[in-house]
Short mmCIF file of C-alpha atoms in Angstrom, two decimals:
data_model
loop_
_atom_site.label_atom_id
_atom_site.label_comp_id
_atom_site.label_asym_id
_atom_site.label_seq_id
_atom_site.Cartn_x
_atom_site.Cartn_y
_atom_site.Cartn_z
CA MET V 1 5.00 18.72 4.60
CA THR V 2 2.66 16.22 2.68
CA ALA V 3 3.29 14.18 -0.33
CA GLN V 4 0.87 16.97 -2.38
CA GLN V 5 2.87 19.77 -1.25
CA ALA V 6 6.40 18.49 -2.34
CA THR V 7 7.60 16.25 -5.60
CA GLU V 8 11.23 16.37 -5.43
CA GLN V 9 13.85 17.41 -2.44
CA THR V 10 17.76 17.35 -2.44
CA HIS V 11 19.38 16.52 0.55
CA GLU V 12 23.19 16.57 1.32
CA THR V 13 23.70 12.75 0.14
CA ILE V 14 20.20 11.67 -0.97
CA THR V 15 17.27 12.93 -2.91
CA THR V 16 13.78 12.43 -2.40
CA SER V 17 10.93 12.54 -5.25
CA ILE V 18 7.14 11.61 -4.76
CA ASP V 19 5.04 10.40 -7.51
CA GLY V 20 1.23 10.04 -6.66
CA ALA V 21 1.58 7.36 -3.60
CA ILE V 22 5.10 6.57 -4.39
CA GLY V 23 8.07 7.87 -2.74
CA THR V 24 11.48 7.44 -4.23
CA ILE V 25 14.70 7.53 -2.22
CA THR V 26 17.95 8.17 -4.41
CA ILE V 27 21.25 7.66 -3.07
CA ASN V 28 23.01 10.76 -4.52
CA ARG V 29 26.97 10.26 -4.34
CA PRO V 30 27.89 9.66 -7.69
CA THR V 31 31.53 10.20 -7.57
CA VAL V 32 31.96 7.32 -5.23
CA ARG V 33 29.47 5.16 -6.55
CA ASN V 34 26.97 6.06 -4.31
CA ALA V 35 28.63 4.65 -1.28
CA LEU V 36 27.08 4.75 1.97
CA SER V 37 28.48 7.30 4.44
CA ASN V 38 27.07 8.02 8.27
CA LYS V 39 25.61 10.99 6.70
CA VAL V 40 23.32 8.99 4.11
CA LEU V 41 22.33 6.58 6.74
CA GLU V 42 21.28 9.55 8.79
CA GLU V 43 19.24 11.17 6.11
CA VAL V 44 17.42 8.04 4.74
CA GLY V 45 16.52 7.32 8.44
CA GLU V 46 14.98 10.96 8.60
CA VAL V 47 13.04 10.58 5.50
CA LEU V 48 11.75 7.04 6.25
CA ASP V 49 10.51 8.91 9.75
CA ALA V 50 8.66 11.49 7.64
CA TRP V 51 6.96 9.18 5.40
CA GLU V 52 5.93 6.60 7.76
CA ASP V 53 3.58 9.23 8.95
CA ASP V 54 2.54 10.67 5.70
CA ASP V 55 -0.87 8.57 4.65
CA ALA V 56 -0.43 10.15 1.39
CA ILE V 57 2.77 7.61 0.45
CA GLY V 58 1.89 4.11 0.15
CA ALA V 59 5.16 2.62 -0.94
CA VAL V 60 8.82 3.35 -0.93
CA VAL V 61 11.50 2.93 -3.91
CA PHE V 62 15.27 3.10 -3.21
CA THR V 63 17.56 3.34 -6.15
CA GLY V 64 21.29 5.08 -7.12
CA THR V 65 22.01 8.32 -8.93
CA GLY V 66 23.46 7.29 -12.39
CA GLU V 67 23.94 4.18 -14.71
CA LYS V 68 26.90 2.78 -12.86
CA ALA V 69 25.85 2.47 -9.34
CA PHE V 70 22.88 1.30 -7.05
CA ILE V 71 25.26 1.45 -4.10
CA ALA V 72 29.00 0.34 -3.99
CA GLY V 73 29.07 -0.63 -0.45
CA ALA V 74 30.21 1.48 2.51
CA ASP V 75 32.48 4.37 2.94
CA ILE V 76 35.87 2.99 2.75
CA GLY V 77 37.24 6.19 4.27
CA GLN V 78 35.14 5.93 7.25
CA LEU V 79 35.28 2.22 7.60
CA ALA V 80 39.06 2.32 7.99
CA GLY V 81 38.27 4.31 11.30
CA TYR V 82 35.86 1.95 12.74
CA ASP V 83 36.60 -0.10 16.04
CA MET V 84 34.58 -2.44 18.66
CA ALA V 85 32.14 0.33 19.31
CA HIS V 86 31.02 1.08 16.03
CA GLY V 87 30.59 -2.81 15.32
CA LEU V 88 28.39 -2.98 18.51
CA ALA V 89 26.41 -0.06 17.54
CA ALA V 90 25.53 -1.52 14.05
CA HIS V 91 24.02 1.70 12.95
CA MET V 92 23.54 0.43 9.25
CA GLN V 93 22.31 -2.90 10.58
CA ARG V 94 19.60 -1.23 12.65
CA LEU V 95 18.29 0.82 9.87
CA TYR V 96 18.31 -2.33 7.76
CA ASP V 97 15.98 -3.91 10.52
CA ARG V 98 13.87 -0.82 10.10
CA ILE V 99 13.58 -1.10 6.35
CA GLU V 100 12.66 -4.62 6.58
CA ASP V 101 10.11 -3.98 9.11
CA TYR V 102 8.60 -0.75 7.69
CA PRO V 103 4.91 -0.91 7.54
CA LYS V 104 4.88 0.41 3.97
CA PRO V 105 5.98 -1.67 0.99
CA THR V 106 9.78 -1.13 0.00
CA ILE V 107 11.26 -1.67 -3.71
CA ALA V 108 15.01 -1.93 -4.47
CA ALA V 109 15.64 -0.59 -7.92
CA LEU V 110 19.03 -2.00 -8.59
CA ASN V 111 20.28 0.37 -11.54
CA GLY V 112 23.74 -0.57 -11.29
CA VAL V 113 26.64 -2.48 -9.00
CA ALA V 114 25.03 -3.31 -5.34
CA LEU V 115 28.03 -4.47 -3.30
CA GLY V 116 28.26 -4.91 0.41
CA GLY V 117 25.83 -2.70 2.25
CA GLY V 118 24.53 -1.90 -0.72
CA LEU V 119 23.17 -5.47 -1.56
CA GLU V 120 22.06 -5.49 2.17
CA LEU V 121 20.23 -2.45 1.89
CA ALA V 122 18.49 -4.38 -1.16
CA MET V 123 17.80 -7.47 0.66
CA SER V 124 16.14 -5.53 3.34
CA CYS V 125 13.51 -4.43 0.99
CA ASP V 126 10.31 -6.28 0.38
CA ILE V 127 11.07 -6.57 -3.55
CA ARG V 128 14.29 -6.26 -5.71
CA ILE V 129 14.18 -5.49 -9.41
CA ALA V 130 17.54 -5.04 -11.25
CA ALA V 131 18.37 -3.83 -14.35
CA ASP V 132 20.02 -6.29 -16.48
CA THR V 133 23.51 -4.44 -16.36
CA ALA V 134 23.49 -4.95 -12.54
CA ARG V 135 26.03 -6.52 -10.72
CA MET V 136 25.86 -7.53 -6.92
CA GLY V 137 27.91 -9.33 -4.17
CA LEU V 138 29.24 -9.17 -0.73
CA PRO V 139 33.06 -8.63 -0.95
CA GLU V 140 33.57 -7.58 2.87
CA ALA V 141 35.87 -10.58 3.21
CA THR V 142 38.07 -8.67 1.05
CA LEU V 143 39.05 -6.10 3.76
CA GLY V 144 39.00 -8.25 6.37
CA VAL V 145 35.19 -8.23 7.77
CA LEU V 146 32.07 -9.50 7.07
CA PRO V 147 28.90 -8.36 5.75
CA GLY V 148 27.77 -6.57 8.96
CA ALA V 149 24.16 -5.12 7.93
CA GLY V 150 22.25 -8.23 7.76
CA GLY V 151 24.44 -9.96 5.05
CA THR V 152 25.19 -12.96 6.49
CA GLN V 153 21.70 -13.74 7.53
CA ARG V 154 19.09 -12.45 4.69
CA LEU V 155 21.30 -13.88 1.93
CA SER V 156 20.99 -17.41 3.09
CA ARG V 157 17.45 -17.04 3.58
CA LEU V 158 17.07 -15.74 0.04
CA VAL V 159 19.50 -18.06 -1.76
CA GLY V 160 20.25 -20.61 0.52
CA THR V 161 23.10 -21.54 3.15
CA GLY V 162 25.26 -23.13 0.33
CA ARG V 163 25.41 -20.08 -2.19
CA ALA V 164 25.38 -17.76 0.64
CA VAL V 165 28.63 -19.24 2.06
CA GLU V 166 30.10 -19.58 -1.40
CA MET V 167 29.46 -15.68 -2.02
CA ILE V 168 30.64 -14.56 1.18
CA LEU V 169 33.78 -16.41 1.43
CA THR V 170 34.86 -15.92 -2.24
CA SER V 171 33.75 -12.11 -2.31
CA ARG V 172 32.16 -13.16 -5.66
CA ILE V 173 30.07 -10.79 -7.84
CA ILE V 174 27.12 -12.17 -9.86
CA THR V 175 25.78 -11.00 -12.74
CA ALA V 176 21.74 -10.01 -12.64
CA ALA V 177 20.86 -13.27 -14.31
CA GLU V 178 22.40 -15.07 -11.56
CA ALA V 179 21.18 -13.36 -8.85
CA GLU V 180 17.45 -13.94 -10.71
CA ARG V 181 18.51 -17.70 -11.02
CA TYR V 182 19.27 -17.81 -7.39
CA GLY V 183 16.12 -15.99 -5.96
CA LEU V 184 18.00 -12.99 -4.81
CA VAL V 185 16.23 -10.43 -7.22
CA THR V 186 12.54 -10.92 -8.07
CA ALA V 187 13.09 -9.62 -11.75
CA VAL V 188 15.41 -8.37 -14.28
CA VAL V 189 14.89 -5.85 -16.90
CA PRO V 190 16.20 -3.80 -19.39
CA ALA V 191 18.28 -0.93 -17.85
CA GLY V 192 16.04 1.81 -19.40
CA GLU V 193 12.72 0.25 -18.42
CA LEU V 194 13.87 -0.02 -14.29
CA PRO V 195 12.43 3.25 -13.05
CA GLY V 196 9.25 2.26 -14.95
CA ASN V 197 8.95 -1.23 -13.72
CA ALA V 198 9.49 -0.32 -10.14
CA ALA V 199 6.80 2.13 -10.47
CA ALA V 200 4.30 -0.26 -11.93
CA THR V 201 5.09 -2.68 -9.18
CA ALA V 202 4.47 -0.23 -6.58
CA GLN V 203 1.22 0.73 -8.35
CA THR V 204 0.08 -2.90 -8.63
CA ILE V 205 0.74 -3.24 -4.62
CA LEU V 206 -0.93 0.23 -3.93
CA SER V 207 -4.16 -1.12 -6.03
CA LYS V 208 -4.39 -4.28 -3.32
CA GLY V 209 -5.95 -3.77 0.36
CA PRO V 210 -3.56 -1.69 2.25
CA LEU V 211 -4.18 -3.89 5.38
CA ALA V 212 -3.88 -7.06 3.70
CA VAL V 213 -0.44 -5.89 2.27
CA ARG V 214 0.66 -4.69 5.47
CA LEU V 215 -0.46 -7.70 7.38
CA GLY V 216 0.67 -9.85 4.46
CA LYS V 217 4.28 -8.42 4.88
CA VAL V 218 4.33 -9.29 8.73
CA VAL V 219 2.97 -12.90 8.75
CA ILE V 220 5.36 -13.82 5.72
CA ARG V 221 8.43 -12.22 7.47
CA GLN V 222 7.54 -13.71 11.05
CA GLY V 223 6.26 -16.76 9.94
CA ALA V 224 9.73 -17.38 8.18
CA GLU V 225 11.56 -17.28 11.48
CA THR V 226 9.50 -19.86 13.39
CA ASP V 227 7.81 -23.45 12.56
CA GLN V 228 5.32 -24.07 10.02
CA LYS V 229 2.57 -24.52 12.76
CA THR V 230 3.29 -21.28 14.54
CA GLY V 231 3.05 -19.75 11.11
CA LEU V 232 0.15 -20.92 10.18
CA LEU V 233 -1.27 -19.70 13.46
CA LEU V 234 0.01 -16.16 12.36
CA GLU V 235 -1.91 -16.43 9.02
CA ARG V 236 -5.21 -17.47 10.66
CA LEU V 237 -5.21 -14.56 13.14
CA ALA V 238 -4.11 -12.01 10.47
CA GLN V 239 -7.03 -13.51 8.27
CA THR V 240 -9.56 -13.43 11.05
CA LEU V 241 -8.76 -9.75 11.76
CA LEU V 242 -8.91 -8.81 7.90
CA TYR V 243 -12.18 -10.68 7.75
CA THR V 244 -13.50 -7.77 10.10
CA THR V 245 -12.37 -4.84 7.94
CA GLY V 246 -14.12 -2.18 5.57
CA ASP V 247 -11.26 -3.25 3.16
CA LYS V 248 -12.54 -7.00 3.13
CA ALA V 249 -16.21 -5.71 2.50
CA GLU V 250 -15.35 -3.40 -0.15
CA GLY V 251 -12.72 -5.87 -1.97
CA ALA V 252 -16.05 -8.54 -1.90
CA ALA V 253 -18.49 -6.35 -2.97
CA ALA V 254 -16.18 -4.60 -5.90
CA PHE V 255 -15.38 -8.18 -7.18
CA LEU V 256 -19.01 -8.95 -7.26
CA GLY V 257 -19.98 -5.68 -8.97
CA LYS V 258 -17.30 -5.93 -11.59
CA ARG V 259 -15.78 -2.90 -10.42
CA PRO V 260 -12.48 -1.47 -9.21
CA ALA V 261 -12.20 -1.68 -5.44
CA GLU V 262 -11.91 1.51 -3.47
CA PHE V 263 -10.09 0.58 -0.28
CA ARG V 264 -9.56 2.86 2.61
CA GLY V 265 -7.40 0.99 4.70
CA ARG V 266 -9.77 0.33 7.75
#
């Protein structure tokens, strides 16, 4: 089913909607503050599979049902039964790695509390926008475990090692304003403006050259994992490739002609 044929679909634990080229995945378990279960992870993965091959969808937004919670963490009832095999399988970590590497831009719209696996999902997205009422943190140590879906690594890369250690070891929950000051979220907006702001951000990205956006994600993320000289090489190679594309020719022609560009992604 293509984006033109469907606008909204309800699954067991999530809902999906499509508005133009923007696909939104909403975690829909409000009675447990949108806690992440194995079924949630399964359904999110299935939707990402379908949308990755749908050229009509250019960006993905993640959010939660209601005004109180984005995602309040993992389902503790399931966590209580986890053992070494579950830890090694790392289903949540693998899904979030996939979100981080997703070829289309991803935005987390944090409409409420984002704790544990919820914040880890947000950190795997390219951009995080929070409602001014949102709160976030990694309180896993309170349960005798650690953030296990990328939290120990992504948080330190976003806010620095010192703040990451303090937040994880104390399980401190921070406000949206603090998160913005730390660099954990890119913007804080009034709660009522969050959906529109996330959509507007996605639309801004979609107005740019799609190949430049896709390669930009790769170069920035991979460059951050290596030394600067190697990162500069990645940048140079990506730019060399983009110079050969129709998108570059269209972008230059549109600028010189003082008209909006009509990119084709090739």
